[in-house]
PDB file of C-alpha atoms in Angstrom:
ATOM      1  CA  MET R   1      -0.332 -13.657  32.117  1.00  0.00           C
ATOM      2  CA  LYS R   2       2.329 -16.005  30.287  1.00  0.00           C
ATOM      3  CA  LYS R   3      -0.390 -16.756  28.387  1.00  0.00           C
ATOM      4  CA  LEU R   4      -1.955 -13.211  27.166  1.00  0.00           C
ATOM      5  CA  SER R   5       1.625 -12.448  26.736  1.00  0.00           C
ATOM      6  CA  PHE R   6       2.118 -15.201  24.156  1.00  0.00           C
ATOM      7  CA  ALA R   7      -1.238 -15.021  22.636  1.00  0.00           C
ATOM      8  CA  ALA R   8      -0.358 -11.003  21.948  1.00  0.00           C
ATOM      9  CA  LEU R   9       2.739 -11.798  20.334  1.00  0.00           C
ATOM     10  CA  ALA R  10       1.454 -14.417  18.240  1.00  0.00           C
ATOM     11  CA  SER R  11      -1.340 -12.425  16.950  1.00  0.00           C
ATOM     12  CA  GLY R  12       1.418  -9.442  16.008  1.00  0.00           C
ATOM     13  CA  ALA R  13       3.331 -11.881  14.815  1.00  0.00           C
ATOM     14  CA  LEU R  14       0.207 -13.069  12.312  1.00  0.00           C
ATOM     15  CA  PHE R  15      -0.764  -9.482  11.481  1.00  0.00           C
ATOM     16  CA  GLY R  16       2.657  -8.820  10.812  1.00  0.00           C
ATOM     17  CA  ILE R  17       3.330 -11.634   8.303  1.00  0.00           C
ATOM     18  CA  GLY R  18       0.333 -11.163   6.891  1.00  0.00           C
ATOM     19  CA  LEU R  19       1.271  -7.412   5.924  1.00  0.00           C
ATOM     20  CA  ALA R  20       4.605  -8.106   4.459  1.00  0.00           C
ATOM     21  CA  MET R  21       3.056 -11.012   2.178  1.00  0.00           C
ATOM     22  CA  SER R  22       0.648  -8.827   0.962  1.00  0.00           C
ATOM     23  CA  GLY R  23       3.008  -5.909   0.494  1.00  0.00           C
ATOM     24  CA  MET R  24       1.109  -3.604   2.660  1.00  0.00           C
ATOM     25  CA  THR R  25       4.934  -3.030   4.898  1.00  0.00           C
ATOM     26  CA  ASP R  26       5.671  -1.001   1.167  1.00  0.00           C
ATOM     27  CA  PRO R  27       4.465   2.305   1.474  1.00  0.00           C
ATOM     28  CA  ARG R  28       4.545   2.755  -2.312  1.00  0.00           C
ATOM     29  CA  ARG R  29       1.902   0.330  -2.790  1.00  0.00           C
ATOM     30  CA  VAL R  30      -0.371   2.242   0.002  1.00  0.00           C
ATOM     31  CA  LEU R  31       0.260   5.577  -1.936  1.00  0.00           C
ATOM     32  CA  GLY R  32      -0.430   3.849  -5.437  1.00  0.00           C
ATOM     33  CA  PHE R  33      -3.569   3.062  -4.135  1.00  0.00           C
ATOM     34  CA  LEU R  34      -4.503   6.319  -2.976  1.00  0.00           C
ATOM     35  CA  ASP R  35      -3.431   7.578  -6.313  1.00  0.00           C
ATOM     36  CA  VAL R  36      -6.398   7.005  -8.108  1.00  0.00           C
ATOM     37  CA  PHE R  37      -5.544   9.567 -11.136  1.00  0.00           C
ATOM     38  CA  GLY R  38      -1.786   8.523 -11.404  1.00  0.00           C
ATOM     39  CA  LYS R  39      -0.708   4.680 -11.179  1.00  0.00           C
ATOM     40  CA  PHE R  40      -3.291   3.424  -9.547  1.00  0.00           C
ATOM     41  CA  ASP R  41      -2.485  -0.012  -7.407  1.00  0.00           C
ATOM     42  CA  PRO R  42      -5.691  -1.430  -6.629  1.00  0.00           C
ATOM     43  CA  THR R  43      -3.820  -4.432  -4.268  1.00  0.00           C
ATOM     44  CA  LEU R  44      -4.979  -2.449  -0.949  1.00  0.00           C
ATOM     45  CA  MET R  45      -8.361  -2.752  -2.006  1.00  0.00           C
ATOM     46  CA  PHE R  46      -8.375  -6.581  -1.913  1.00  0.00           C
ATOM     47  CA  VAL R  47      -6.418  -7.181   1.635  1.00  0.00           C
ATOM     48  CA  LEU R  48      -8.716  -4.553   2.831  1.00  0.00           C
ATOM     49  CA  GLY R  49     -11.871  -6.289   0.914  1.00  0.00           C
ATOM     50  CA  GLY R  50     -10.136  -9.539   3.099  1.00  0.00           C
ATOM     51  CA  ALA R  51     -10.383  -8.132   6.184  1.00  0.00           C
ATOM     52  CA  VAL R  52     -13.766  -6.777   6.260  1.00  0.00           C
ATOM     53  CA  ALA R  53     -15.687 -10.308   4.416  1.00  0.00           C
ATOM     54  CA  THR R  54     -13.681 -12.089   7.394  1.00  0.00           C
ATOM     55  CA  THR R  55     -15.055  -9.836  10.205  1.00  0.00           C
ATOM     56  CA  MET R  56     -18.570  -9.633   8.743  1.00  0.00           C
ATOM     57  CA  LEU R  57     -18.250 -13.648   8.520  1.00  0.00           C
ATOM     58  CA  LEU R  58     -16.972 -14.342  11.910  1.00  0.00           C
ATOM     59  CA  PHE R  59     -17.111 -11.442  14.062  1.00  0.00           C
ATOM     60  CA  ARG R  60     -20.972 -12.398  15.215  1.00  0.00           C
ATOM     61  CA  PHE R  61     -19.797 -16.057  15.816  1.00  0.00           C
ATOM     62  CA  VAL R  62     -16.956 -15.355  18.233  1.00  0.00           C
ATOM     63  CA  LEU R  63     -19.374 -12.270  19.933  1.00  0.00           C
ATOM     64  CA  ARG R  64     -21.310 -15.914  20.719  1.00  0.00           C
ATOM     65  CA  ARG R  65     -18.716 -17.275  22.996  1.00  0.00           C
ATOM     66  CA  GLY R  66     -19.702 -15.236  25.983  1.00  0.00           C
ATOM     67  CA  SER R  67     -16.506 -14.128  26.715  1.00  0.00           C
ATOM     68  CA  PRO R  68     -12.960 -14.185  25.233  1.00  0.00           C
ATOM     69  CA  VAL R  69     -10.784 -17.490  25.229  1.00  0.00           C
ATOM     70  CA  LEU R  70      -7.643 -15.341  27.500  1.00  0.00           C
ATOM     71  CA  ALA R  71     -10.071 -12.607  29.066  1.00  0.00           C
ATOM     72  CA  ASP R  72     -13.191 -12.713  31.132  1.00  0.00           C
ATOM     73  CA  THR R  73     -15.379 -10.031  29.045  1.00  0.00           C
ATOM     74  CA  PHE R  74     -15.120  -8.488  25.461  1.00  0.00           C
ATOM     75  CA  HIS R  75     -13.901  -5.138  25.593  1.00  0.00           C
ATOM     76  CA  LEU R  76     -16.719  -3.196  23.036  1.00  0.00           C
ATOM     77  CA  SER R  77     -16.823   0.521  22.433  1.00  0.00           C
ATOM     78  CA  ASN R  78     -20.726   1.895  23.618  1.00  0.00           C
ATOM     79  CA  LEU R  79     -20.291   4.883  21.523  1.00  0.00           C
ATOM     80  CA  ARG R  80     -23.301   5.076  19.474  1.00  0.00           C
ATOM     81  CA  HIS R  81     -22.782   8.824  17.450  1.00  0.00           C
ATOM     82  CA  ILE R  82     -20.052  10.363  14.998  1.00  0.00           C
ATOM     83  CA  ASP R  83     -18.188  13.483  16.654  1.00  0.00           C
ATOM     84  CA  ARG R  84     -16.015  16.195  15.840  1.00  0.00           C
ATOM     85  CA  ARG R  85     -12.978  14.374  17.984  1.00  0.00           C
ATOM     86  CA  LEU R  86     -13.962  11.037  16.023  1.00  0.00           C
ATOM     87  CA  LEU R  87     -14.109  13.338  12.489  1.00  0.00           C
ATOM     88  CA  GLY R  88     -10.782  14.949  13.178  1.00  0.00           C
ATOM     89  CA  GLY R  89      -8.817  11.941  14.397  1.00  0.00           C
ATOM     90  CA  ALA R  90     -10.278  10.514  11.419  1.00  0.00           C
ATOM     91  CA  ALA R  91      -9.235  13.622   8.788  1.00  0.00           C
ATOM     92  CA  ILE R  92      -5.437  13.463  10.767  1.00  0.00           C
ATOM     93  CA  PHE R  93      -4.586   9.670  10.627  1.00  0.00           C
ATOM     94  CA  GLY R  94      -6.555   9.789   6.624  1.00  0.00           C
ATOM     95  CA  ILE R  95      -3.703  13.110   6.200  1.00  0.00           C
ATOM     96  CA  GLY R  96      -1.030  11.513   7.833  1.00  0.00           C
ATOM     97  CA  TRP R  97      -1.860   8.204   5.864  1.00  0.00           C
ATOM     98  CA  GLY R  98      -2.129   9.644   2.424  1.00  0.00           C
ATOM     99  CA  ILE R  99       1.030  11.717   3.715  1.00  0.00           C
ATOM    100  CA  ALA R 100       3.577   8.803   4.767  1.00  0.00           C
ATOM    101  CA  GLY R 101       1.683   5.723   3.369  1.00  0.00           C
ATOM    102  CA  TYR R 102       2.015   3.702   6.791  1.00  0.00           C
ATOM    103  CA  CYS R 103      -0.306   3.435   9.567  1.00  0.00           C
ATOM    104  CA  PRO R 104       0.752   2.069  12.408  1.00  0.00           C
ATOM    105  CA  GLY R 105       0.853  -1.821  12.183  1.00  0.00           C
ATOM    106  CA  PRO R 106       2.565  -1.525   8.843  1.00  0.00           C
ATOM    107  CA  ALA R 107       5.368   1.004  10.091  1.00  0.00           C
ATOM    108  CA  LEU R 108       5.899  -1.622  13.102  1.00  0.00           C
ATOM    109  CA  ALA R 109       6.512  -4.456  10.478  1.00  0.00           C
ATOM    110  CA  GLY R 110       8.175  -2.662   8.269  1.00  0.00           C
ATOM    111  CA  LEU R 111      10.499  -1.420  10.894  1.00  0.00           C
ATOM    112  CA  GLY R 112      10.964  -5.130  11.362  1.00  0.00           C
ATOM    113  CA  ALA R 113      11.915  -5.601   7.995  1.00  0.00           C
ATOM    114  CA  GLY R 114      14.616  -2.744   8.474  1.00  0.00           C
ATOM    115  CA  SER R 115      12.344  -0.222   5.985  1.00  0.00           C
ATOM    116  CA  VAL R 116      14.122   3.598   6.258  1.00  0.00           C
ATOM    117  CA  GLU R 117      10.475   5.048   5.824  1.00  0.00           C
ATOM    118  CA  ALA R 118       9.269   3.464   9.063  1.00  0.00           C
ATOM    119  CA  LEU R 119      12.636   4.956  11.236  1.00  0.00           C
ATOM    120  CA  TRP R 120      11.165   7.939  10.182  1.00  0.00           C
ATOM    121  CA  PHE R 121       7.682   7.456  10.586  1.00  0.00           C
ATOM    122  CA  ILE R 122       7.471   5.717  13.870  1.00  0.00           C
ATOM    123  CA  PRO R 123       8.984   8.597  15.935  1.00  0.00           C
ATOM    124  CA  ALA R 124       7.042  10.875  14.385  1.00  0.00           C
ATOM    125  CA  MET R 125       4.061   8.386  15.374  1.00  0.00           C
ATOM    126  CA  LEU R 126       5.167   8.622  18.752  1.00  0.00           C
ATOM    127  CA  ALA R 127       5.401  11.900  19.327  1.00  0.00           C
ATOM    128  CA  GLY R 128       1.683  12.092  17.934  1.00  0.00           C
ATOM    129  CA  LEU R 129       0.776   9.774  20.419  1.00  0.00           C
ATOM    130  CA  LEU R 130       2.546  11.583  23.323  1.00  0.00           C
ATOM    131  CA  LEU R 131       0.728  15.138  21.877  1.00  0.00           C
ATOM    132  CA  HIS R 132      -2.962  13.844  22.272  1.00  0.00           C
ATOM    133  CA  ARG R 133      -1.797  11.944  25.630  1.00  0.00           C
ATOM    134  CA  LEU R 134      -1.043  15.771  27.149  1.00  0.00           C
ATOM    135  CA  VAL R 135      -3.670  17.497  25.041  1.00  0.00           C
ATOM    136  CA  ASN R 136      -6.534  15.066  26.541  1.00  0.00           C
ATOM    137  CA  ARG R 137      -4.893  14.933  30.327  1.00  0.00           C
ATOM    138  CA  THR R 138      -7.977  14.158  32.656  1.00  0.00           C
TER     139      THR R 138
END
């Protein structure tokens, strides 16, 4: 369990450092990317492009291992269709991202960097998570 916890901490720290280095902890940069008819900032396009390219190149190699380094099996989704819940969730996520300029990863990294905007966003995000759990109880 200690190995797994350290791996999660190290992965999160590496992700946060990458977000900070690319400027993605600044919601103004994200909002600038979404402002295609104003002061457009293409930086996020390059960050996302780098992530997609890395995934496209390495994902199949990782899956050929048979199992992850610190787990018994890979946990991949078996969903193969687009439904209303997926589209609704994506729309809510996108609207929130467009309003706040944050998604969960950069918000947490921004919180660690002392961002005032993140202090407002994180409680709202947690309230949304709680609301989702209450609505989707089984």
